[in-house]
C-alpha positions as protocol buffer text, in pm:
chain_id: "A"
residue {
  index: 1
  type: MET
  ca { x: 0 y: 0 z: 0 }
}
residue {
  index: 2
  type: ASP
  ca { x: 146 y: 334 z: -99 }
}
residue {
  index: 3
  type: ARG
  ca { x: 128 y: 655 z: 109 }
}
residue {
  index: 4
  type: ARG
  ca { x: -157 y: 809 z: -94 }
}
residue {
  index: 5
  type: THR
  ca { x: -376 y: 500 z: -54 }
}
residue {
  index: 6
  type: TYR
  ca { x: -298 y: 480 z: 318 }
}
residue {
  index: 7
  type: TRP
  ca { x: -406 y: 838 z: 391 }
}
residue {
  index: 8
  type: ALA
  ca { x: -711 y: 817 z: 162 }
}
residue {
  index: 9
  type: THR
  ca { x: -844 y: 503 z: 331 }
}
residue {
  index: 10
  type: LYS
  ca { x: -1097 y: 546 z: 608 }
}
residue {
  index: 11
  type: SER
  ca { x: -1014 y: 374 z: 933 }
}
residue {
  index: 12
  type: PRO
  ca { x: -1196 y: 41 z: 974 }
}
residue {
  index: 13
  type: LEU
  ca { x: -1232 y: 101 z: 1349 }
}
residue {
  index: 14
  type: PRO
  ca { x: -1580 y: 195 z: 1472 }
}
residue {
  index: 15
  type: THR
  ca { x: -1610 y: 564 z: 1559 }
}
residue {
  index: 16
  type: PHE
  ca { x: -1874 y: 702 z: 1796 }
}
residue {
  index: 17
  type: HIS
  ca { x: -1950 y: 1072 z: 1840 }
}
residue {
  index: 18
  type: ALA
  ca { x: -2126 y: 1120 z: 2173 }
}
residue {
  index: 19
  type: ILE
  ca { x: -2295 y: 1438 z: 2302 }
}
residue {
  index: 20
  type: THR
  ca { x: -2410 y: 1488 z: 2662 }
}
residue {
  index: 21
  type: PHE
  ca { x: -2628 y: 1780 z: 2777 }
}
residue {
  index: 22
  type: GLU
  ca { x: -2639 y: 1843 z: 3154 }
}
residue {
  index: 23
  type: HIS
  ca { x: -2827 y: 2092 z: 3371 }
}
residue {
  index: 24
  type: PRO
  ca { x: -2954 y: 2074 z: 3732 }
}
residue {
  index: 25
  type: ALA
  ca { x: -3316 y: 2117 z: 3615 }
}
residue {
  index: 26
  type: PHE
  ca { x: -3299 y: 1811 z: 3384 }
}
residue {
  index: 27
  type: ASP
  ca { x: -3447 y: 1482 z: 3502 }
}
residue {
  index: 28
  type: ALA
  ca { x: -3125 y: 1314 z: 3384 }
}
residue {
  index: 29
  type: PRO
  ca { x: -2847 y: 1408 z: 3144 }
}
residue {
  index: 30
  type: ILE
  ca { x: -2946 y: 1386 z: 2778 }
}
residue {
  index: 31
  type: ARG
  ca { x: -2701 y: 1151 z: 2607 }
}
residue {
  index: 32
  type: LEU
  ca { x: -2701 y: 1120 z: 2227 }
}
residue {
  index: 33
  type: VAL
  ca { x: -2475 y: 926 z: 1992 }
}
residue {
  index: 34
  type: ALA
  ca { x: -2448 y: 1036 z: 1631 }
}
residue {
  index: 35
  type: ASN
  ca { x: -2575 y: 831 z: 1338 }
}
residue {
  index: 36
  type: GLN
  ca { x: -2632 y: 496 z: 1508 }
}
residue {
  index: 37
  type: TYR
  ca { x: -2937 y: 270 z: 1481 }
}
residue {
  index: 38
  type: GLN
  ca { x: -2956 y: 134 z: 1834 }
}
residue {
  index: 39
  type: PRO
  ca { x: -2850 y: 250 z: 2183 }
}
residue {
  index: 40
  type: VAL
  ca { x: -2477 y: 232 z: 2249 }
}
residue {
  index: 41
  type: THR
  ca { x: -2299 y: 200 z: 2586 }
}
residue {
  index: 42
  type: LEU
  ca { x: -1998 y: 429 z: 2598 }
}
residue {
  index: 43
  type: GLY
  ca { x: -1794 y: 488 z: 2909 }
}
residue {
  index: 44
  type: GLY
  ca { x: -2053 y: 306 z: 3119 }
}
residue {
  index: 45
  type: ASN
  ca { x: -2344 y: 530 z: 3005 }
}
residue {
  index: 46
  type: VAL
  ca { x: -2617 y: 441 z: 2757 }
}
residue {
  index: 47
  type: PHE
  ca { x: -2646 y: 687 z: 2468 }
}
residue {
  index: 48
  type: THR
  ca { x: -2961 y: 727 z: 2258 }
}
residue {
  index: 49
  type: PRO
  ca { x: -2909 y: 707 z: 1881 }
}
residue {
  index: 50
  type: ALA
  ca { x: -2991 y: 1020 z: 1682 }
}
residue {
  index: 51
  type: GLY
  ca { x: -2926 y: 1128 z: 1329 }
}
residue {
  index: 52
  type: MET
  ca { x: -2715 y: 1440 z: 1358 }
}
residue {
  index: 53
  type: THR
  ca { x: -2455 y: 1656 z: 1196 }
}
residue {
  index: 54
  type: ILE
  ca { x: -2165 y: 1776 z: 1408 }
}
residue {
  index: 55
  type: LYS
  ca { x: -1922 y: 2053 z: 1325 }
}
residue {
  index: 56
  type: ALA
  ca { x: -1641 y: 1990 z: 1572 }
}
residue {
  index: 57
  type: PRO
  ca { x: -1434 y: 2270 z: 1725 }
}
residue {
  index: 58
  type: ASP
  ca { x: -1131 y: 2372 z: 1523 }
}
residue {
  index: 59
  type: LYS
  ca { x: -817 y: 2254 z: 1704 }
}
residue {
  index: 60
  type: LYS
  ca { x: -565 y: 2453 z: 1503 }
}
residue {
  index: 61
  type: SER
  ca { x: -725 y: 2796 z: 1509 }
}
residue {
  index: 62
  type: ASP
  ca { x: -662 y: 3058 z: 1777 }
}
residue {
  index: 63
  type: ALA
  ca { x: -1032 y: 3148 z: 1776 }
}
residue {
  index: 64
  type: GLN
  ca { x: -1266 y: 3042 z: 2053 }
}
residue {
  index: 65
  type: PRO
  ca { x: -1368 y: 2674 z: 2017 }
}
residue {
  index: 66
  type: LYS
  ca { x: -1721 y: 2643 z: 1881 }
}
residue {
  index: 67
  type: LEU
  ca { x: -1925 y: 2324 z: 1842 }
}
residue {
  index: 68
  type: THR
  ca { x: -2236 y: 2316 z: 1624 }
}
residue {
  index: 69
  type: ILE
  ca { x: -2477 y: 2024 z: 1650 }
}
residue {
  index: 70
  type: ALA
  ca { x: -2796 y: 1970 z: 1452 }
}
residue {
  index: 71
  type: PHE
  ca { x: -3015 y: 1671 z: 1530 }
}
residue {
  index: 72
  type: SER
  ca { x: -3360 y: 1547 z: 1437 }
}
residue {
  index: 73
  type: ARG
  ca { x: -3650 y: 1705 z: 1621 }
}
residue {
  index: 74
  type: GLU
  ca { x: -3861 y: 1396 z: 1565 }
}
residue {
  index: 75
  type: LYS
  ca { x: -3674 y: 1161 z: 1799 }
}
residue {
  index: 76
  type: ALA
  ca { x: -3433 y: 1337 z: 2033 }
}
residue {
  index: 77
  type: GLY
  ca { x: -3574 y: 1686 z: 1984 }
}
residue {
  index: 78
  type: ARG
  ca { x: -3900 y: 1619 z: 2167 }
}
residue {
  index: 79
  type: GLU
  ca { x: -3722 y: 1514 z: 2485 }
}
residue {
  index: 80
  type: PHE
  ca { x: -3477 y: 1801 z: 2447 }
}
residue {
  index: 81
  type: LYS
  ca { x: -3759 y: 2057 z: 2422 }
}
residue {
  index: 82
  type: ARG
  ca { x: -3936 y: 1903 z: 2721 }
}
residue {
  index: 83
  type: GLN
  ca { x: -3621 y: 1943 z: 2928 }
}
residue {
  index: 84
  type: MET
  ca { x: -3582 y: 2304 z: 2806 }
}
residue {
  index: 85
  type: ARG
  ca { x: -3926 y: 2378 z: 2951 }
}
residue {
  index: 86
  type: ARG
  ca { x: -3803 y: 2248 z: 3287 }
}
residue {
  index: 87
  type: ILE
  ca { x: -3519 y: 2499 z: 3279 }
}
residue {
  index: 88
  type: ALA
  ca { x: -3757 y: 2785 z: 3197 }
}
residue {
  index: 89
  type: GLY
  ca { x: -3978 y: 2683 z: 3490 }
}
residue {
  index: 90
  type: SER
  ca { x: -3695 y: 2655 z: 3740 }
}
residue {
  index: 91
  type: LEU
  ca { x: -3496 y: 2931 z: 3898 }
}
residue {
  index: 92
  type: ALA
  ca { x: -3162 y: 2760 z: 3841 }
}
residue {
  index: 93
  type: LEU
  ca { x: -2913 y: 3015 z: 3716 }
}
residue {
  index: 94
  type: THR
  ca { x: -2665 y: 2776 z: 3563 }
}
residue {
  index: 95
  type: SER
  ca { x: -2583 y: 2722 z: 3199 }
}
residue {
  index: 96
  type: ILE
  ca { x: -2630 y: 2401 z: 3006 }
}
residue {
  index: 97
  type: ALA
  ca { x: -2307 y: 2199 z: 2996 }
}
residue {
  index: 98
  type: VAL
  ca { x: -2227 y: 2016 z: 2672 }
}
residue {
  index: 99
  type: THR
  ca { x: -1971 y: 1736 z: 2658 }
}
residue {
  index: 100
  type: TYR
  ca { x: -1857 y: 1618 z: 2316 }
}
residue {
  index: 101
  type: GLU
  ca { x: -1664 y: 1289 z: 2314 }
}
residue {
  index: 102
  type: VAL
  ca { x: -1518 y: 1086 z: 2029 }
}
residue {
  index: 103
  type: TYR
  ca { x: -1467 y: 713 z: 2087 }
}
residue {
  index: 104
  type: LEU
  ca { x: -1241 y: 519 z: 1849 }
}
residue {
  index: 105
  type: ALA
  ca { x: -1288 y: 144 z: 1879 }
}
residue {
  index: 106
  type: ASP
  ca { x: -1251 y: 156 z: 2259 }
}
residue {
  index: 107
  type: THR
  ca { x: -1593 y: 215 z: 2418 }
}
residue {
  index: 108
  type: ASP
  ca { x: -1453 y: 250 z: 2770 }
}
residue {
  index: 109
  type: ALA
  ca { x: -1268 y: 580 z: 2735 }
}
residue {
  index: 110
  type: PRO
  ca { x: -1300 y: 860 z: 2478 }
}
residue {
  index: 111
  type: GLN
  ca { x: -1006 y: 959 z: 2260 }
}
residue {
  index: 112
  type: VAL
  ca { x: -1116 y: 1325 z: 2241 }
}
residue {
  index: 113
  type: THR
  ca { x: -1324 y: 1520 z: 2494 }
}
residue {
  index: 114
  type: TRP
  ca { x: -1455 y: 1877 z: 2477 }
}
residue {
  index: 115
  type: SER
  ca { x: -1634 y: 2036 z: 2776 }
}
residue {
  index: 116
  type: LEU
  ca { x: -1836 y: 2332 z: 2654 }
}
residue {
  index: 117
  type: PHE
  ca { x: -2144 y: 2543 z: 2739 }
}
residue {
  index: 118
  type: VAL
  ca { x: -2447 y: 2634 z: 2530 }
}
residue {
  index: 119
  type: ALA
  ca { x: -2386 y: 2979 z: 2381 }
}
residue {
  index: 120
  type: GLU
  ca { x: -2578 y: 3273 z: 2523 }
}
residue {
  index: 121
  type: SER
  ca { x: -2706 y: 3418 z: 2196 }
}
residue {
  index: 122
  type: ASN
  ca { x: -2857 y: 3178 z: 1942 }
}
residue {
  index: 123
  type: GLY
  ca { x: -2737 y: 2883 z: 2147 }
}
residue {
  index: 124
  type: ILE
  ca { x: -3046 y: 2671 z: 2082 }
}
residue {
  index: 125
  type: ALA
  ca { x: -3263 y: 2705 z: 1773 }
}
residue {
  index: 126
  type: PHE
  ca { x: -3573 y: 2495 z: 1700 }
}
residue {
  index: 127
  type: SER
  ca { x: -3705 y: 2456 z: 1346 }
}
residue {
  index: 128
  type: ASN
  ca { x: -3980 y: 2233 z: 1212 }
}
residue {
  index: 129
  type: ASP
  ca { x: -3751 y: 1938 z: 1153 }
}
residue {
  index: 130
  type: GLN
  ca { x: -3435 y: 1987 z: 1360 }
}
residue {
  index: 131
  type: VAL
  ca { x: -3277 y: 2131 z: 1672 }
}
residue {
  index: 132
  type: GLN
  ca { x: -2952 y: 2322 z: 1636 }
}
residue {
  index: 133
  type: VAL
  ca { x: -2726 y: 2375 z: 1937 }
}
residue {
  index: 134
  type: THR
  ca { x: -2418 y: 2596 z: 1940 }
}
residue {
  index: 135
  type: ALA
  ca { x: -2171 y: 2549 z: 2225 }
}
residue {
  index: 136
  type: THR
  ca { x: -1861 y: 2747 z: 2316 }
}
residue {
  index: 137
  type: ILE
  ca { x: -1597 y: 2727 z: 2585 }
}
residue {
  index: 138
  type: ASP
  ca { x: -1721 y: 3054 z: 2737 }
}
residue {
  index: 139
  type: ASN
  ca { x: -1962 y: 3001 z: 3028 }
}
residue {
  index: 140
  type: PRO
  ca { x: -2230 y: 3273 z: 2990 }
}
residue {
  index: 141
  type: MET
  ca { x: -2310 y: 3264 z: 3361 }
}
residue {
  index: 142
  type: ARG
  ca { x: -1960 y: 3386 z: 3450 }
}
residue {
  index: 143
  type: ARG
  ca { x: -1965 y: 3695 z: 3233 }
}
residue {
  index: 144
  type: ASP
  ca { x: -1987 y: 4047 z: 3374 }
}
residue {
  index: 145
  type: VAL
  ca { x: -1897 y: 3931 z: 3722 }
}
residue {
  index: 146
  type: GLY
  ca { x: -1675 y: 4167 z: 3915 }
}
residue {
  index: 147
  type: PRO
  ca { x: -1408 y: 4047 z: 4154 }
}
residue {
  index: 148
  type: ILE
  ca { x: -1516 y: 3971 z: 4510 }
}
residue {
  index: 149
  type: TYR
  ca { x: -1392 y: 4226 z: 4761 }
}
residue {
  index: 150
  type: ASP
  ca { x: -1112 y: 4090 z: 4975 }
}
residue {
  index: 151
  type: PRO
  ca { x: -945 y: 4333 z: 5221 }
}
residue {
  index: 152
  type: ALA
  ca { x: -617 y: 4142 z: 5191 }
}
residue {
  index: 153
  type: VAL
  ca { x: -605 y: 4217 z: 4818 }
}
residue {
  index: 154
  type: PHE
  ca { x: -781 y: 4555 z: 4802 }
}
residue {
  index: 155
  type: THR
  ca { x: -619 y: 4747 z: 5090 }
}
residue {
  index: 156
  type: GLY
  ca { x: -751 y: 5091 z: 4995 }
}
residue {
  index: 157
  type: LEU
  ca { x: -1050 y: 5083 z: 5234 }
}
residue {
  index: 158
  type: GLU
  ca { x: -853 y: 4995 z: 5547 }
}
residue {
  index: 159
  type: ILE
  ca { x: -792 y: 5362 z: 5628 }
}
residue {
  index: 160
  type: LEU
  ca { x: -1164 y: 5453 z: 5632 }
}
């Protein structure tokens, strides 16, 4: 086999792309595995199959990592929307955590893991046939938070 054939050949190992959505208001984490026909156990957790397209974060760019996921509203989207209503009804002020994992042949431990958060603006979009989720590394709940006053650090008020 020459070099061109080697690099043009797809790996025969099974590849699983797993997405996990977590929030305190959810009944349980939503676990989805891309483009499978039956539930798959990965890392000790059972993932629900869903047809989806995933645009993985760019590893080589200096820009902020951004993950874009689009999955069918028919199967996984109904449960996802039901859980979104639970967040709207609760007073939990935490963002939705998204974990993207890639398993190559070994279903016990992922080869690649990204821990992200649903983006603040246009993070979740529902259409008639699909749900699109955009996740970034920036936690929107930690923005615009000033430093906590500590007299040991900020000594200017000791004189007053």
